[in-house]
Amino acid sequence: DAMVIQNPRYQVTQFGKPVTLSCSQTLNHNVMYWYQQKSSQAPKLLFHYYDKDFNNEADTPDNFQSRRPNTSFCFLDIRSPGLGDAAMYLCATSRGGDLIEQYFGPGTRLTVT
Amino acid sequence: AQSVTQLGSHVSVSEGALVLLRCNYSSSVPPYLFWYVQYPNQGLQLLLKYTSAATLVKGINGFEAEFKKSETSFHLTKPSAHMSDAAEYFCAVSYNNDMRFGAGTRLTVKP
């Protein structure tokens, strides 16, 4: 089945230690998104790629970076995680153009110790 | 700017009762509207979407929503709640690949 895959599902990192979260998709969608979701809150868009074009949200901290080496993969890098970065990180994709519904992966829950 | 407001952060219904989750939108252009469901420690699953076709939209799991332009609303309903419907529900509006979510409504279903 076509899907959005996130690895790992649970990630523990230490304060200040760089961490990378991974997302892959078999949908061949043009757009890939990263969201941060804290407990009992709505997902908050960090950034998205439309093909190779990177679009950063204005209030996304510089501590968060992203890479999309090819259509299928997208990575979220947190350069120096703080305790406030503990959250669920959701990857989503959409075809783009007029087909705008987003398909979400299962998420990676990040714990910062 | 596009935005949605979900009225009621928590809704509790009895099994078999009507489910009504409220969503109002604000949009300067005809909106694309969505309802997503999220189970604990899972991603979001699309329930249904409105993209300017029929105003009554049917989705998965027996849910439906009606787009009412005069009321700027897109409320989600289900005639008879099931225990498995207990989850967090998010209304969202999208424009130009930019999706904005409401704060969410947690649905509890009592036996």
Short mmCIF file of C-alpha atoms in Angstrom, two decimals:
data_model
loop_
_atom_site.label_atom_id
_atom_site.label_comp_id
_atom_site.label_asym_id
_atom_site.label_seq_id
_atom_site.Cartn_x
_atom_site.Cartn_y
_atom_site.Cartn_z
CA ASP A 1 0.00 0.00 0.00
CA ALA A 2 1.15 3.52 -0.74
CA MET A 3 2.02 5.27 2.46
CA VAL A 4 4.03 7.74 4.49
CA ILE A 5 6.62 6.13 6.74
CA GLN A 6 8.39 7.72 9.67
CA ASN A 7 11.37 6.32 11.46
CA PRO A 8 11.91 5.90 14.26
CA ARG A 9 8.49 6.01 15.96
CA TYR A 10 10.11 6.96 19.25
CA GLN A 11 13.37 8.85 19.62
CA VAL A 12 15.19 9.84 22.78
CA THR A 13 17.99 12.37 22.58
CA GLN A 14 20.01 14.36 25.05
CA PHE A 15 19.79 18.08 25.54
CA GLY A 16 21.95 19.72 22.87
CA LYS A 17 22.69 16.50 20.95
CA PRO A 18 21.77 16.73 17.26
CA VAL A 19 19.03 14.42 16.10
CA THR A 20 17.59 13.53 12.70
CA LEU A 21 14.09 12.28 12.03
CA SER A 22 13.28 10.49 8.81
CA CYS A 23 10.25 10.43 6.53
CA SER A 24 9.73 8.48 3.35
CA GLN A 25 6.76 8.18 1.01
CA THR A 26 5.66 5.76 -1.68
CA LEU A 27 2.90 8.06 -2.95
CA ASN A 28 5.19 9.95 -5.36
CA HIS A 29 3.77 13.20 -4.04
CA ASN A 30 5.37 16.52 -4.89
CA VAL A 31 4.94 18.19 -1.51
CA MET A 32 6.33 17.04 1.84
CA TYR A 33 5.63 18.75 5.15
CA TRP A 34 6.99 18.66 8.67
CA TYR A 35 4.76 19.51 11.59
CA GLN A 36 5.45 19.78 15.30
CA GLN A 37 2.63 18.73 17.60
CA LYS A 38 2.80 19.25 21.34
CA SER A 39 0.49 17.54 23.78
CA SER A 40 -3.18 18.44 23.31
CA GLN A 41 -2.36 20.98 20.60
CA ALA A 42 -2.91 21.23 16.88
CA PRO A 43 -0.06 20.37 14.52
CA LYS A 44 2.13 23.37 13.79
CA LEU A 45 3.72 23.60 10.36
CA LEU A 46 7.50 23.96 10.48
CA PHE A 47 8.28 23.91 6.75
CA HIS A 48 7.50 22.17 3.52
CA TYR A 49 9.13 21.24 0.24
CA TYR A 50 7.33 21.61 -3.08
CA ASP A 51 9.57 19.41 -5.18
CA LYS A 52 12.99 20.91 -4.41
CA ASP A 53 11.67 24.28 -3.34
CA PHE A 54 11.99 24.78 0.41
CA ASN A 55 9.40 26.90 2.21
CA ASN A 56 10.12 27.83 5.80
CA GLU A 57 7.47 29.14 8.17
CA ALA A 58 8.42 32.56 9.52
CA ASP A 59 8.33 31.45 13.15
CA THR A 60 10.24 28.17 12.75
CA PRO A 61 13.38 28.37 14.89
CA ASP A 62 16.76 28.21 13.15
CA ASN A 63 17.45 25.13 15.26
CA PHE A 64 15.21 23.19 12.87
CA GLN A 65 16.48 22.32 9.42
CA SER A 66 15.28 20.04 6.68
CA ARG A 67 16.66 18.15 3.73
CA ARG A 68 14.95 16.49 0.81
CA PRO A 69 17.54 14.55 -1.18
CA ASN A 70 14.98 13.03 -3.54
CA THR A 71 11.22 12.79 -4.09
CA SER A 72 10.76 9.94 -1.63
CA PHE A 73 12.72 11.10 1.41
CA CYS A 74 12.66 14.10 3.68
CA PHE A 75 14.62 14.63 6.91
CA LEU A 76 14.13 16.87 9.90
CA ASP A 77 17.34 17.90 11.65
CA ILE A 78 17.26 19.43 15.09
CA ARG A 79 20.70 20.88 15.63
CA SER A 80 20.62 21.46 19.38
CA PRO A 81 17.46 20.04 20.92
CA GLY A 82 16.11 21.78 23.98
CA LEU A 83 13.60 20.47 26.47
CA GLY A 84 10.94 22.55 24.71
CA ASP A 85 11.46 20.60 21.50
CA ALA A 86 10.01 17.43 23.00
CA ALA A 87 6.95 16.76 20.88
CA MET A 88 5.39 14.54 18.25
CA TYR A 89 6.82 15.30 14.80
CA LEU A 90 4.52 14.55 11.91
CA CYS A 91 5.47 14.19 8.28
CA ALA A 92 2.81 14.66 5.63
CA THR A 93 2.63 14.66 1.85
CA SER A 94 0.32 16.01 -0.80
CA ARG A 95 0.29 15.78 -4.56
CA GLY A 96 0.16 19.53 -4.97
CA GLY A 97 -1.72 21.56 -7.54
CA ASP A 98 -5.45 21.07 -7.08
CA LEU A 99 -5.01 17.86 -5.06
CA ILE A 100 -4.27 19.40 -1.73
CA GLU A 101 -5.33 16.90 0.92
CA GLN A 102 -2.43 15.83 3.06
CA TYR A 103 -1.53 12.28 4.01
CA PHE A 104 0.20 11.85 7.32
CA GLY A 105 2.73 9.41 8.64
CA PRO A 106 2.37 7.89 12.11
CA GLY A 107 4.69 10.42 13.68
CA THR A 108 7.91 10.31 15.69
CA ARG A 109 7.65 11.08 19.36
CA LEU A 110 10.80 12.90 20.47
CA THR A 111 11.91 12.93 24.08
CA VAL A 112 14.73 15.23 25.19
CA THR A 113 16.52 14.30 28.41
CA ALA B 1 -5.52 34.66 5.98
CA GLN B 2 -7.26 31.35 6.39
CA SER B 3 -8.19 30.01 9.79
CA VAL B 4 -10.62 27.67 11.52
CA THR B 5 -12.13 27.74 14.97
CA GLN B 6 -13.36 24.60 16.67
CA LEU B 7 -16.00 25.22 19.30
CA GLY B 8 -15.55 22.96 22.28
CA SER B 9 -12.24 21.37 23.15
CA HIS B 10 -14.01 18.37 24.66
CA VAL B 11 -17.24 16.69 23.62
CA SER B 12 -18.72 13.70 25.41
CA VAL B 13 -21.54 11.58 24.03
CA SER B 14 -23.10 8.26 24.87
CA GLU B 15 -22.66 5.30 22.57
CA GLY B 16 -25.39 5.43 19.95
CA ALA B 17 -25.99 9.17 20.33
CA LEU B 18 -25.50 11.84 17.69
CA VAL B 19 -22.02 13.25 17.32
CA LEU B 20 -21.72 16.95 16.44
CA LEU B 21 -18.33 18.63 16.30
CA ARG B 22 -18.34 22.28 15.36
CA CYS B 23 -16.00 24.13 13.05
CA ASN B 24 -16.20 27.67 11.71
CA TYR B 25 -13.84 28.99 9.11
CA SER B 26 -12.49 32.33 8.04
CA SER B 27 -11.32 32.66 4.48
CA SER B 28 -11.03 35.46 1.97
CA VAL B 29 -11.34 33.01 -0.90
CA PRO B 30 -13.49 29.90 -1.40
CA PRO B 31 -11.99 27.50 1.09
CA TYR B 32 -10.91 23.91 0.93
CA LEU B 33 -11.97 22.37 4.23
CA PHE B 34 -11.04 19.11 5.89
CA TRP B 35 -11.72 17.01 8.93
CA TYR B 36 -8.98 14.77 10.27
CA VAL B 37 -9.06 12.25 13.11
CA GLN B 38 -6.10 11.40 15.34
CA TYR B 39 -5.91 8.38 17.61
CA PRO B 40 -3.38 8.37 20.47
CA ASN B 41 0.24 8.25 19.31
CA GLN B 42 -0.82 8.16 15.67
CA GLY B 43 -0.71 10.53 12.73
CA LEU B 44 -3.75 12.28 11.32
CA GLN B 45 -6.19 10.39 9.11
CA LEU B 46 -8.36 12.20 6.60
CA LEU B 47 -12.08 11.77 7.35
CA LEU B 48 -13.50 13.95 4.60
CA LYS B 49 -12.89 17.05 2.53
CA TYR B 50 -14.84 19.87 0.91
CA THR B 51 -13.46 21.28 -2.33
CA SER B 52 -16.36 23.38 -3.64
CA ALA B 53 -18.37 20.53 -5.09
CA ALA B 54 -21.34 19.14 -3.13
CA THR B 55 -22.01 21.00 0.11
CA LEU B 56 -22.83 17.78 1.99
CA VAL B 57 -19.70 15.68 2.13
CA LYS B 58 -19.65 12.06 3.20
CA GLY B 59 -16.53 10.58 4.67
CA ILE B 60 -15.22 7.42 6.20
CA ASN B 61 -16.54 5.68 9.31
CA GLY B 62 -20.05 7.10 8.82
CA PHE B 63 -19.07 10.74 9.29
CA GLU B 64 -20.34 13.59 7.17
CA ALA B 65 -20.04 17.36 7.15
CA GLU B 66 -22.06 20.15 5.60
CA PHE B 67 -20.52 23.29 4.17
CA LYS B 68 -22.69 26.31 4.97
CA LYS B 69 -21.32 29.47 3.41
CA SER B 70 -23.91 31.71 5.08
CA GLU B 71 -22.79 30.49 8.49
CA THR B 72 -19.10 29.99 7.55
CA SER B 73 -19.40 26.57 9.13
CA PHE B 74 -18.29 23.04 8.36
CA HIS B 75 -19.63 20.96 11.25
CA LEU B 76 -18.90 17.24 11.49
CA THR B 77 -21.68 14.82 12.35
CA LYS B 78 -22.30 11.13 12.81
CA PRO B 79 -25.79 9.79 13.56
CA SER B 80 -24.71 7.13 16.04
CA ALA B 81 -21.48 7.21 18.03
CA HIS B 82 -19.39 4.09 18.45
CA MET B 83 -16.80 3.48 21.13
CA SER B 84 -14.13 3.37 18.43
CA ASP B 85 -14.92 7.00 17.51
CA ALA B 86 -13.19 8.22 20.66
CA ALA B 87 -10.28 10.31 19.38
CA GLU B 88 -9.09 13.85 18.68
CA TYR B 89 -10.71 15.56 15.70
CA PHE B 90 -9.16 18.45 13.78
CA CYS B 91 -10.83 20.77 11.34
CA ALA B 92 -8.50 22.35 8.79
CA VAL B 93 -8.57 24.92 5.99
CA SER B 94 -6.18 24.89 3.08
CA TYR B 95 -5.15 27.44 0.54
CA ASN B 96 -2.18 27.26 -1.81
CA ASN B 97 -0.65 24.19 -0.16
CA ASP B 98 -0.84 25.88 3.23
CA MET B 99 -3.05 23.95 5.70
CA ARG B 100 -4.11 25.48 9.01
CA PHE B 101 -5.59 23.35 11.74
CA GLY B 102 -8.06 24.16 14.45
CA ALA B 103 -7.16 23.50 18.06
CA GLY B 104 -8.90 20.13 18.02
CA THR B 105 -11.87 18.56 19.77
CA ARG B 106 -11.44 15.50 21.93
CA LEU B 107 -14.42 13.19 21.57
CA THR B 108 -15.22 10.85 24.43
CA VAL B 109 -17.80 8.10 23.96
CA LYS B 110 -19.44 6.73 27.08
CA PRO B 111 -20.84 3.18 27.16
#
